[in-house]
Amino acid sequence: MGQAGTLLSRAGRWRALVVAGLLGTCLKAGPPFFTDDPEPVEHHHMELYLSWMGLRAPGGASGSLPLVEFNAGILPETQFHLVAPLAYAKPAGEPVTRGYGDTEVGLKIRLLRETEVLPQVGVFPLVEVPTGAAERGLGAGHTQVYLPLWLQKSWGPWTSYGGYGWWRNPGEGQRNWHYLGWLLQRDLSARITLGGELFQRSAATQDGVASSGFNIGAILNLSERDHVLISAGRNLSGDRETHLYLGYQATLSLEAGRPRLSRGGAAQP
């Protein structure tokens, strides 16, 4: 292979790695899982996450460390959402690149509350603002929009939720893509919740392939305020990828203008 062919091959691997890392970052809407739920943060309450999200593939590794996420109940049934990542990308055989990534902004709105028969339903539109340096593999270089619909039903210690989402993914060689995921979790006690999800997503690039996979995870409630979230999984089809997430969550009440412990206690992934 000539020098031009080698450069093209490296560029292809780099682009695939960047896309994989961006997909992982964007899909982390429901820590510690890809799949989210329709339940917004309570009015006058907030959540703050500080986490590491990583993705490993044959072409290298990418992710965010740290990934800062902020959620606030700004109105009844409405949550404001902001993610600010310090991204990294390391193609195989190349040095690591670090810098600020793409900023995620969104609103989660619950449309229907859960009843004995019907699930709760919500939407969570997100916008990925291209604040990261795409030429360094730290951003998409284009504004992306995610439009998901989530459902959730609970019975006793069990909770199940999931839904469908569509990504607008502009740019040369890119294509709009779809996500479908579902999760089942169980509260083992007031301290520990275990869960597992299955997901499927279509190709996000013109020469990409669809993929499906799983994640398993846990939420450890250290106190009413402090929580640790962990998940790990991999693709079962499509590109070979391993996903890892480790995060800390603080939940607070802002009622009467004074931050204090949230009444809720347990974290909702």
Backbone as CSV, one residue per row, in Angstrom:
resi,resn,N_x,N_y,N_z,CA_x,CA_y,CA_z,C_x,C_y,C_z
1,MET,0.839,-1.195,0.000,0.000,0.000,0.000,0.877,1.249,0.000
2,GLY,0.601,2.219,-0.884,1.369,3.446,-0.965,1.058,4.375,0.183
3,GLN,1.811,5.532,0.194,1.613,6.488,1.274,0.200,7.047,1.273
4,ALA,-0.337,7.339,0.075,-1.701,7.874,-0.008,-2.705,6.874,0.539
5,GLY,-2.527,5.593,0.177,-3.442,4.574,0.678,-3.353,4.418,2.186
6,THR,-2.120,4.519,2.723,-1.948,4.424,4.166,-2.645,5.567,4.879
7,LEU,-2.506,6.792,4.338,-3.158,7.953,4.940,-4.670,7.818,4.898
8,LEU,-5.201,7.319,3.776,-6.644,7.133,3.675,-7.132,6.097,4.669
9,SER,-6.353,5.020,4.825,-6.738,3.977,5.771,-6.760,4.521,7.191
10,ARG,-5.720,5.306,7.538,-5.680,5.901,8.866,-6.845,6.856,9.074
11,ALA,-7.159,7.637,8.045,-8.276,8.571,8.152,-9.583,7.836,8.360
12,GLY,-9.746,6.696,7.656,-10.963,5.911,7.824,-11.082,5.358,9.226
13,ARG,-9.969,4.847,9.769,-10.001,4.317,11.134,-10.276,5.423,12.134
14,TRP,-9.646,6.595,11.905,-9.867,7.734,12.791,-11.327,8.151,12.776
15,ARG,-11.915,8.260,11.557,-13.311,8.674,11.458,-14.228,7.674,12.157
16,ALA,-13.960,6.379,11.963,-14.791,5.360,12.612,-14.690,5.454,14.124
17,LEU,-13.468,5.701,14.638,-13.286,5.806,16.080,-14.009,7.032,16.628
18,VAL,-13.887,8.162,15.926,-14.550,9.385,16.372,-16.057,9.193,16.409
19,VAL,-16.617,8.589,15.351,-18.061,8.360,15.306,-18.488,7.459,16.455
20,ALA,-17.714,6.392,16.706,-18.054,5.484,17.799,-18.035,6.213,19.135
21,GLY,-17.025,7.043,19.352,-16.950,7.782,20.602,-18.085,8.764,20.756
22,LEU,-18.446,9.430,19.665,-19.547,10.384,19.713,-20.867,9.684,19.981
23,LEU,-21.069,8.521,19.366,-22.304,7.785,19.619,-22.402,7.405,21.082
24,GLY,-21.289,6.955,21.644,-21.313,6.577,23.045,-21.636,7.756,23.936
25,THR,-21.021,8.909,23.658,-21.280,10.101,24.457,-22.726,10.532,24.337
26,CYS,-23.228,10.573,23.110,-24.586,11.051,22.897,-25.613,10.114,23.513
27,LEU,-25.325,8.830,23.488,-26.317,7.881,23.969,-26.378,7.806,25.488
28,LYS,-25.412,8.405,26.170,-25.422,8.335,27.624,-26.434,9.308,28.194
29,ALA,-27.674,9.180,27.787,-28.719,10.078,28.271,-29.294,9.615,29.587
30,GLY,-29.138,8.344,29.933,-29.711,7.813,31.161,-28.688,7.101,32.005
31,PRO,-27.710,7.828,32.586,-26.652,7.155,33.331,-27.187,6.148,34.337
32,PRO,-26.564,4.948,34.422,-25.350,4.571,33.700,-25.625,3.808,32.400
33,PHE,-26.823,3.966,31.816,-27.201,3.190,30.640,-27.369,4.081,29.412
34,PHE,-27.459,3.464,28.238,-27.772,4.168,27.006,-29.254,4.544,26.975
35,THR,-30.095,3.587,27.354,-31.543,3.790,27.330,-31.965,4.693,28.484
36,ASP,-32.875,5.607,28.208,-33.321,6.544,29.232,-34.759,6.248,29.640
37,ASP,-35.221,6.959,30.668,-36.595,6.828,31.147,-37.327,8.142,30.958
38,PRO,-38.660,8.178,31.086,-39.425,9.410,30.852,-39.601,10.283,32.087
39,GLU,-39.001,9.888,33.215,-39.251,10.582,34.477,-38.288,11.748,34.668
40,PRO,-38.777,12.987,34.688,-37.890,14.140,34.881,-37.511,14.305,36.347
41,VAL,-36.479,15.092,36.581,-36.122,15.474,37.949,-37.280,16.278,38.538
42,GLU,-37.559,16.058,39.829,-38.649,16.772,40.480,-38.456,18.288,40.407
43,HIS,-39.570,19.006,40.396,-39.522,20.460,40.404,-38.738,20.958,41.623
44,HIS,-37.826,21.913,41.403,-36.985,22.490,42.444,-35.974,21.488,43.003
45,HIS,-35.644,20.478,42.235,-34.586,19.539,42.592,-33.549,19.516,41.468
46,MET,-32.376,18.976,41.774,-31.316,18.904,40.769,-30.481,17.645,40.960
47,GLU,-29.811,17.255,39.880,-28.858,16.152,39.895,-27.561,16.645,39.273
48,LEU,-26.436,16.245,39.848,-25.125,16.570,39.307,-24.316,15.286,39.201
49,TYR,-23.816,14.994,37.993,-23.014,13.800,37.750,-21.581,14.208,37.413
50,LEU,-20.627,13.441,37.919,-19.224,13.550,37.541,-18.769,12.137,37.212
51,SER,-18.423,11.885,35.943,-18.244,10.486,35.534,-17.152,10.319,34.493
52,TRP,-16.802,9.042,34.278,-15.932,8.626,33.188,-16.735,7.704,32.284
53,MET,-16.722,7.992,30.996,-17.365,7.157,30.002,-16.328,6.783,28.959
54,GLY,-16.145,5.491,28.731,-15.130,5.044,27.791,-15.668,4.045,26.788
55,LEU,-15.060,4.036,25.612,-15.403,3.089,24.561,-14.111,2.550,23.971
56,ARG,-14.033,1.235,23.844,-12.872,0.600,23.218,-13.329,-0.172,21.989
57,ALA,-12.565,-0.034,20.917,-12.848,-0.704,19.653,-11.519,-1.127,19.032
58,PRO,-11.539,-1.978,17.989,-10.283,-2.383,17.368,-9.444,-1.200,16.882
59,GLY,-10.110,-0.079,16.523,-9.373,1.087,16.036,-8.786,1.952,17.121
60,GLY,-9.077,1.670,18.408,-8.536,2.475,19.490,-9.551,2.693,20.588
61,ALA,-9.394,3.792,21.306,-10.265,4.100,22.440,-10.685,5.558,22.381
62,SER,-11.846,5.846,22.961,-12.336,7.219,23.040,-13.291,7.327,24.212
63,GLY,-13.668,8.561,24.549,-14.596,8.747,25.650,-14.506,10.132,26.241
64,SER,-14.913,10.259,27.502,-14.895,11.535,28.211,-14.444,11.305,29.647
65,LEU,-13.502,12.139,30.110,-13.011,12.078,31.482,-12.464,13.454,31.875
66,PRO,-13.211,14.218,32.698,-14.520,13.858,33.233,-15.660,14.263,32.293
67,LEU,-16.811,13.664,32.542,-18.064,14.040,31.885,-18.945,14.660,32.963
68,VAL,-19.255,15.938,32.835,-20.075,16.641,33.826,-21.490,16.772,33.278
69,GLU,-22.468,16.278,34.029,-23.869,16.347,33.628,-24.682,17.027,34.717
70,PHE,-25.565,17.933,34.299,-26.407,18.683,35.227,-27.857,18.584,34.776
71,ASN,-28.739,18.180,35.698,-30.177,18.114,35.440,-30.909,18.888,36.520
72,ALA,-31.914,19.674,36.124,-32.662,20.463,37.096,-34.134,20.476,36.738
73,GLY,-34.988,20.312,37.759,-36.430,20.399,37.564,-36.860,21.855,37.534
74,ILE,-36.898,22.437,36.337,-37.158,23.871,36.212,-38.640,24.201,36.234
75,LEU,-39.476,23.223,35.879,-40.928,23.370,35.893,-41.538,22.025,36.270
76,PRO,-42.794,21.995,36.714,-43.427,20.695,36.935,-43.400,19.863,35.650
77,GLU,-42.961,18.617,35.770,-42.888,17.672,34.645,-41.850,18.059,33.599
78,THR,-40.945,18.975,33.901,-39.961,19.438,32.924,-38.581,19.539,33.550
79,GLN,-37.607,18.934,32.888,-36.226,18.910,33.359,-35.304,19.559,32.339
80,PHE,-34.445,20.454,32.796,-33.370,21.000,31.961,-32.151,20.101,32.086
81,HIS,-31.443,19.911,30.971,-30.338,18.948,30.913,-29.144,19.584,30.216
82,LEU,-27.941,19.417,30.800,-26.709,19.948,30.215,-25.576,18.972,30.463
83,VAL,-24.797,18.675,29.406,-23.621,17.813,29.525,-22.418,18.560,28.968
84,ALA,-21.346,18.625,29.767,-20.098,19.278,29.361,-18.966,18.258,29.483
85,PRO,-18.462,17.711,28.370,-17.455,16.648,28.437,-16.039,17.138,28.149
86,LEU,-15.073,16.583,28.867,-13.672,16.697,28.483,-13.338,15.411,27.741
87,ALA,-13.292,15.493,26.421,-13.207,14.302,25.576,-11.758,13.880,25.341
88,TYR,-11.592,12.607,24.977,-10.287,12.101,24.550,-10.488,11.096,23.426
89,ALA,-9.492,10.963,22.572,-9.512,9.981,21.488,-8.104,9.451,21.294
90,LYS,-7.966,8.129,21.189,-6.661,7.511,20.974,-6.769,6.413,19.926
91,PRO,-6.576,6.758,18.650,-6.523,5.715,17.622,-5.356,4.766,17.902
92,ALA,-5.506,3.510,17.502,-4.457,2.514,17.728,-3.148,2.982,17.101
93,GLY,-2.066,2.958,17.878,-0.757,3.341,17.390,-0.518,4.828,17.293
94,GLU,-1.478,5.636,17.744,-1.356,7.093,17.670,-1.411,7.678,19.080
95,PRO,-0.890,8.899,19.258,-0.964,9.521,20.587,-2.393,9.928,20.938
96,VAL,-2.656,10.059,22.225,-3.976,10.446,22.687,-4.186,11.944,22.467
97,THR,-5.407,12.310,22.123,-5.801,13.714,21.961,-6.855,14.036,22.997
98,ARG,-6.712,15.168,23.679,-7.657,15.573,24.718,-8.124,16.998,24.477
99,GLY,-9.340,17.281,24.904,-9.880,18.629,24.785,-11.372,18.636,25.046
100,TYR,-11.942,19.831,25.065,-13.371,19.935,25.321,-14.149,19.364,24.135
101,GLY,-15.196,18.578,24.419,-15.989,17.937,23.374,-17.248,18.714,23.042
102,ASP,-18.189,18.051,22.416,-19.459,18.684,22.039,-20.371,18.797,23.258
103,THR,-21.041,19.936,23.379,-21.934,20.214,24.501,-23.342,19.715,24.192
104,GLU,-23.957,19.053,25.160,-25.308,18.509,24.990,-26.298,19.300,25.832
105,VAL,-27.390,19.753,25.205,-28.432,20.523,25.887,-29.776,19.901,25.541
106,GLY,-30.679,19.795,26.529,-31.975,19.195,26.246,-33.016,19.498,27.296
107,LEU,-34.240,19.088,27.002,-35.371,19.200,27.921,-36.100,17.856,27.962
108,LYS,-36.280,17.316,29.160,-37.088,16.113,29.324,-38.472,16.533,29.822
109,ILE,-39.508,16.103,29.113,-40.874,16.495,29.437,-41.724,15.239,29.586
110,ARG,-42.327,15.065,30.764,-43.217,13.931,30.966,-44.610,14.308,30.457
111,LEU,-45.125,13.495,29.514,-46.424,13.767,28.910,-47.557,13.092,29.667
112,LEU,-47.311,11.885,30.176,-48.325,11.125,30.906,-47.701,10.488,32.129
113,ARG,-48.391,10.579,33.262,-47.946,9.892,34.463,-48.422,8.433,34.454
114,GLU,-47.705,7.594,35.140,-48.027,6.168,35.193,-49.288,5.924,36.007
115,THR,-50.124,4.998,35.536,-51.301,4.552,36.266,-51.169,3.054,36.523
116,GLU,-52.197,2.457,37.116,-52.149,1.016,37.351,-52.095,0.232,36.051
117,VAL,-52.622,0.820,34.981,-52.676,0.121,33.693,-51.680,0.692,32.693
118,LEU,-51.588,2.013,32.608,-50.808,2.662,31.570,-49.415,3.048,32.070
119,PRO,-48.419,3.023,31.172,-47.077,3.474,31.557,-46.990,4.996,31.535
120,GLN,-45.965,5.518,32.177,-45.698,6.937,32.004,-44.955,7.126,30.689
121,VAL,-45.145,8.291,30.073,-44.607,8.565,28.741,-43.941,9.935,28.757
122,GLY,-42.799,10.047,28.095,-42.109,11.317,28.029,-41.267,11.453,26.783
123,VAL,-40.898,12.682,26.475,-39.989,12.980,25.374,-38.764,13.675,25.953
124,PHE,-37.632,13.550,25.240,-36.377,14.117,25.738,-35.541,14.618,24.562
125,PRO,-35.977,15.682,23.866,-35.194,16.198,22.740,-33.853,16.754,23.204
126,LEU,-32.805,16.412,22.471,-31.443,16.830,22.784,-30.804,17.478,21.568
127,VAL,-29.931,18.438,21.811,-29.141,19.076,20.767,-27.671,18.949,21.138
128,GLU,-26.872,18.410,20.215,-25.424,18.339,20.394,-24.795,19.540,19.688
129,VAL,-24.278,20.485,20.461,-23.675,21.701,19.926,-22.211,21.410,19.595
130,PRO,-21.748,21.690,18.365,-20.389,21.311,17.942,-19.308,22.206,18.538
131,THR,-19.107,22.110,19.856,-18.091,22.909,20.531,-16.727,22.234,20.540
132,GLY,-16.661,20.942,20.200,-15.399,20.223,20.181,-14.670,20.379,18.850
133,ALA,-13.364,20.153,18.876,-12.534,20.266,17.672,-12.656,18.981,16.855
134,ALA,-13.476,19.019,15.792,-13.713,17.826,14.985,-12.432,17.343,14.306
135,GLU,-11.549,18.274,13.895,-10.328,17.886,13.201,-9.371,17.120,14.112
136,ARG,-9.575,17.226,15.423,-8.746,16.494,16.384,-9.461,15.272,16.933
137,GLY,-10.640,14.965,16.389,-11.386,13.800,16.835,-12.150,14.016,18.117
138,LEU,-12.433,15.280,18.461,-13.080,15.593,19.730,-14.486,16.135,19.558
139,GLY,-15.040,16.028,18.364,-16.388,16.515,18.123,-16.874,16.096,16.758
140,ALA,-18.172,16.301,16.535,-18.782,15.886,15.270,-18.575,16.917,14.168
141,GLY,-18.400,18.182,14.532,-18.241,19.221,13.525,-19.550,19.743,12.975
142,HIS,-20.670,19.178,13.410,-22.000,19.590,12.955,-22.969,19.505,14.128
143,THR,-24.003,20.323,14.088,-25.048,20.250,15.101,-25.877,18.992,14.885
144,GLN,-26.040,18.201,15.930,-26.834,16.980,15.878,-28.069,17.150,16.761
145,VAL,-29.156,16.512,16.363,-30.411,16.598,17.111,-30.924,15.185,17.371
146,TYR,-31.357,14.916,18.597,-31.875,13.610,18.985,-33.311,13.775,19.461
147,LEU,-34.232,12.985,18.901,-35.654,13.065,19.241,-36.136,11.691,19.699
148,PRO,-36.131,11.433,21.018,-36.576,10.129,21.538,-37.941,10.199,22.211
149,LEU,-38.591,9.038,22.286,-39.833,8.847,23.027,-39.605,7.701,24.003
150,TRP,-39.832,7.944,25.315,-39.553,6.950,26.338,-40.819,6.567,27.092
151,LEU,-40.913,5.282,27.491,-42.024,4.754,28.283,-41.467,4.018,29.486
152,GLN,-42.249,3.960,30.569,-41.802,3.276,31.788,-42.991,2.709,32.560
153,LYS,-42.792,1.513,33.112,-43.817,0.871,33.963,-43.110,0.183,35.123
154,SER,-43.671,0.327,36.303,-43.104,-0.268,37.504,-44.115,-1.162,38.188
155,TRP,-43.615,-2.204,38.851,-44.444,-3.079,39.679,-43.556,-3.642,40.780
156,GLY,-43.902,-3.267,42.034,-43.083,-3.695,43.161,-41.659,-3.184,43.017
157,PRO,-40.674,-4.060,43.244,-39.273,-3.632,43.128,-38.762,-3.591,41.694
158,TRP,-39.591,-3.968,40.728,-39.183,-4.031,39.329,-39.590,-2.762,38.577
159,THR,-38.732,-2.329,37.672,-39.022,-1.208,36.781,-38.493,-1.549,35.397
160,SER,-39.292,-1.250,34.377,-38.876,-1.476,32.999,-39.174,-0.226,32.187
161,TYR,-38.220,0.177,31.371,-38.422,1.356,30.536,-37.592,1.258,29.260
162,GLY,-37.963,2.075,28.278,-37.254,2.078,27.009,-38.019,2.869,25.977
163,GLY,-37.578,2.733,24.725,-38.246,3.459,23.659,-37.404,3.565,22.413
164,TYR,-37.745,4.558,21.620,-37.160,4.740,20.282,-36.693,6.185,20.143
165,GLY,-35.568,6.370,19.439,-35.066,7.707,19.177,-34.494,7.839,17.775
166,TRP,-34.579,9.037,17.226,-34.049,9.345,15.884,-33.022,10.454,15.998
167,TRP,-31.861,10.220,15.393,-30.777,11.205,15.387,-30.671,11.873,14.019
168,ARG,-30.653,13.187,14.009,-30.258,13.942,12.808,-28.749,14.114,12.865
169,ASN,-28.045,13.546,11.888,-26.591,13.461,11.914,-26.019,13.953,10.589
170,PRO,-25.959,15.279,10.372,-25.498,15.818,9.091,-23.982,15.718,8.942
171,GLY,-23.502,16.019,7.743,-22.074,16.027,7.478,-21.700,15.051,6.387
172,GLU,-20.557,15.305,5.766,-20.076,14.455,4.674,-19.793,13.042,5.176
173,GLY,-20.356,12.048,4.498,-20.172,10.655,4.879,-21.033,10.196,6.033
174,GLN,-21.837,11.098,6.619,-22.686,10.736,7.739,-24.104,10.433,7.262
175,ARG,-24.892,9.844,8.138,-26.290,9.592,7.828,-27.109,9.635,9.112
176,ASN,-28.374,10.008,8.979,-29.266,9.976,10.135,-29.420,8.534,10.609
177,TRP,-29.627,8.352,11.915,-29.688,6.991,12.420,-30.748,6.861,13.506
178,HIS,-31.037,5.607,13.873,-32.130,5.286,14.787,-31.603,4.466,15.956
179,TYR,-32.270,4.617,17.102,-31.908,3.856,18.302,-33.161,3.240,18.908
180,LEU,-33.057,1.988,19.302,-34.137,1.280,19.984,-33.533,0.549,21.169
181,GLY,-34.070,0.800,22.373,-33.511,0.155,23.548,-34.552,-0.109,24.611
182,TRP,-34.288,-1.124,25.423,-35.191,-1.442,26.534,-34.379,-1.967,27.708
183,LEU,-34.842,-1.644,28.925,-34.097,-1.972,30.141,-35.024,-2.538,31.197
184,LEU,-34.501,-3.468,31.985,-35.209,-4.028,33.135,-34.295,-3.903,34.339
185,GLN,-34.825,-3.345,35.444,-34.016,-3.210,36.645,-34.818,-3.615,37.879
186,ARG,-34.081,-3.957,38.947,-34.724,-4.391,40.185,-34.002,-3.782,41.377
187,ASP,-34.780,-3.250,42.317,-34.238,-2.762,43.579,-34.027,-3.955,44.496
188,LEU,-32.768,-4.291,44.754,-32.473,-5.381,45.679,-32.671,-4.936,47.121
189,SER,-32.445,-3.646,47.365,-32.642,-3.052,48.682,-32.690,-1.547,48.485
190,ALA,-32.781,-0.819,49.581,-32.752,0.641,49.478,-31.388,1.136,49.030
191,ARG,-30.381,0.271,49.100,-29.007,0.666,48.763,-28.576,0.269,47.362
192,ILE,-29.146,-0.813,46.819,-28.610,-1.374,45.570,-29.737,-1.608,44.555
193,THR,-29.501,-1.143,43.326,-30.374,-1.433,42.193,-29.530,-2.029,41.081
194,LEU,-29.982,-3.155,40.519,-29.292,-3.788,39.395,-30.162,-3.694,38.151
195,GLY,-29.525,-3.565,36.984,-30.281,-3.470,35.745,-29.498,-3.968,34.548
196,GLY,-30.237,-4.265,33.488,-29.628,-4.680,32.236,-30.445,-4.178,31.068
197,GLU,-29.778,-3.836,29.974,-30.465,-3.309,28.801,-29.993,-3.998,27.526
198,LEU,-30.889,-4.039,26.548,-30.579,-4.448,25.188,-30.865,-3.262,24.281
199,PHE,-30.021,-3.060,23.278,-30.219,-1.929,22.379,-29.832,-2.303,20.953
200,GLN,-30.372,-1.523,20.024,-30.041,-1.681,18.610,-30.004,-0.300,17.981
201,ARG,-29.021,-0.065,17.131,-28.927,1.220,16.451,-28.508,1.012,15.004
202,SER,-29.016,1.862,14.140,-28.677,1.766,12.726,-27.337,2.449,12.464
203,ALA,-26.817,2.299,11.253,-25.523,2.877,10.900,-25.588,4.395,10.909
204,ALA,-24.523,5.037,11.413,-24.460,6.496,11.494,-23.575,7.097,10.414
205,THR,-22.936,6.259,9.590,-22.122,6.738,8.475,-22.526,5.992,7.205
206,GLN,-22.169,6.560,6.068,-22.558,5.956,4.793,-21.972,4.571,4.608
207,ASP,-20.752,4.340,5.122,-20.122,3.023,4.979,-20.176,2.226,6.279
208,GLY,-21.004,2.672,7.267,-21.099,1.976,8.538,-22.091,0.833,8.511
209,VAL,-22.193,0.136,9.628,-23.111,-1.002,9.748,-23.961,-0.812,10.998
210,ALA,-25.135,-1.430,10.995,-25.994,-1.417,12.173,-25.363,-2.279,13.272
211,SER,-25.728,-2.028,14.504,-25.174,-2.799,15.611,-26.226,-3.003,16.694
212,SER,-26.013,-4.022,17.493,-26.856,-4.279,18.660,-25.950,-4.722,19.788
213,GLY,-26.425,-4.572,21.027,-25.576,-4.939,22.144,-26.313,-4.891,23.462
214,PHE,-25.548,-4.952,24.549,-26.130,-4.971,25.881,-25.233,-4.214,26.841
215,ASN,-25.810,-3.800,27.952,-25.081,-3.267,29.099,-25.724,-3.806,30.368
216,ILE,-24.922,-4.075,31.365,-25.424,-4.393,32.693,-24.832,-3.370,33.652
217,GLY,-25.602,-3.011,34.686,-25.111,-1.969,35.565,-25.733,-2.017,36.937
218,ALA,-25.253,-1.127,37.794,-25.722,-1.053,39.175,-25.723,0.388,39.647
219,ILE,-26.656,0.692,40.548,-26.703,1.980,41.226,-26.571,1.709,42.708
220,LEU,-25.568,2.318,43.339,-25.302,2.143,44.765,-25.652,3.443,45.475
221,ASN,-26.655,3.407,46.331,-27.097,4.589,47.066,-26.345,4.665,48.397
222,LEU,-25.311,5.503,48.428,-24.513,5.650,49.634,-25.254,6.442,50.700
223,SER,-26.092,7.380,50.250,-26.919,8.187,51.135,-28.032,8.774,50.289
224,GLU,-28.884,9.606,50.891,-29.932,10.266,50.112,-29.350,11.190,49.067
225,ARG,-28.146,11.705,49.308,-27.513,12.627,48.365,-26.538,11.943,47.418
226,ASP,-25.777,10.980,47.908,-24.627,10.446,47.175,-24.920,9.073,46.591
227,HIS,-24.574,8.911,45.304,-24.832,7.674,44.575,-23.652,7.357,43.654
228,VAL,-23.366,6.081,43.493,-22.341,5.611,42.553,-23.032,4.788,41.477
229,LEU,-22.695,5.046,40.204,-23.332,4.369,39.074,-22.262,3.680,38.228
230,ILE,-22.525,2.431,37.879,-21.555,1.618,37.141,-22.278,0.851,36.050
231,SER,-21.668,0.749,34.865,-22.187,-0.140,33.829,-21.054,-0.575,32.906
232,ALA,-21.265,-1.718,32.260,-20.310,-2.244,31.293,-21.069,-3.135,30.318
233,GLY,-20.604,-3.185,29.085,-21.254,-4.025,28.084,-20.488,-3.992,26.786
234,ARG,-21.058,-4.639,25.784,-20.401,-4.670,24.476,-21.429,-4.912,23.393
235,ASN,-21.000,-4.710,22.170,-21.861,-4.994,21.026,-21.918,-6.500,20.778
236,LEU,-23.095,-6.964,20.367,-23.272,-8.355,19.988,-23.221,-8.544,18.477
237,SER,-23.439,-7.463,17.743,-23.345,-7.489,16.280,-22.848,-6.135,15.811
238,GLY,-22.395,-6.090,14.554,-21.841,-4.847,14.042,-20.408,-4.651,14.494
239,ASP,-19.989,-3.377,14.626,-18.627,-3.080,15.050,-18.368,-3.606,16.453
240,ARG,-17.167,-4.141,16.655,-16.786,-4.647,17.965,-16.478,-3.459,18.889
241,GLU,-17.292,-3.289,19.908,-17.120,-2.187,20.844,-17.398,-2.669,22.261
242,THR,-16.637,-2.136,23.210,-16.872,-2.359,24.627,-17.174,-1.016,25.271
243,HIS,-18.231,-0.942,26.079,-18.659,0.310,26.692,-18.473,0.235,28.208
244,LEU,-17.957,1.302,28.798,-17.726,1.351,30.231,-18.207,2.698,30.777
245,TYR,-18.791,2.671,31.977,-19.247,3.901,32.618,-19.063,3.782,34.126
246,LEU,-18.499,4.833,34.728,-18.359,4.913,36.177,-18.613,6.355,36.581
247,GLY,-19.589,6.571,37.462,-19.935,7.938,37.791,-20.396,8.121,39.222
248,TYR,-20.315,9.376,39.664,-20.839,9.798,40.957,-21.996,10.754,40.713
249,GLN,-23.084,10.595,41.476,-24.260,11.441,41.338,-24.617,12.053,42.688
250,ALA,-24.856,13.361,42.681,-25.371,14.057,43.860,-26.773,14.548,43.549
251,THR,-27.733,14.290,44.445,-29.112,14.741,44.260,-29.442,15.728,45.369
252,LEU,-29.974,16.899,44.971,-30.231,17.974,45.919,-31.598,18.591,45.685
253,SER,-32.149,19.170,46.739,-33.378,19.944,46.635,-33.031,21.425,46.679
254,LEU,-33.688,22.216,45.831,-33.455,23.654,45.787,-34.654,24.437,46.286
255,GLU,-35.574,23.788,46.946,-36.769,24.461,47.429,-36.403,25.527,48.454
256,ALA,-37.128,26.643,48.406,-36.913,27.786,49.299,-35.537,28.407,49.109
257,GLY,-34.904,28.094,47.919,-33.632,28.712,47.599,-32.453,28.177,48.375
258,ARG,-32.633,27.096,49.156,-31.539,26.541,49.947,-31.319,25.083,49.571
259,PRO,-30.147,24.769,48.986,-29.872,23.375,48.634,-29.908,22.475,49.869
260,ARG,-30.555,21.334,49.735,-30.562,20.340,50.805,-30.777,18.962,50.177
261,LEU,-30.726,17.941,50.990,-30.845,16.580,50.466,-32.183,16.386,49.796
262,SER,-32.170,15.684,48.672,-33.413,15.351,47.980,-34.219,14.369,48.805
263,ARG,-35.534,14.525,48.774,-36.389,13.588,49.503,-36.392,12.215,48.854
264,GLY,-36.105,12.188,47.541,-36.262,10.954,46.784,-35.319,9.861,47.205
265,GLY,-34.052,10.203,47.484,-33.085,9.185,47.895,-32.546,8.424,46.710
266,ALA,-33.187,7.350,46.298,-32.669,6.478,45.258,-32.588,7.207,43.938
267,ALA,-31.497,6.933,43.205,-31.299,7.557,41.899,-32.053,6.782,40.835
268,GLN,-32.583,7.514,39.873,-33.244,6.880,38.734,-32.308,6.954,37.553
269,PRO,-31.885,5.816,36.947,-30.908,5.880,35.873,-31.513,6.537,34.647
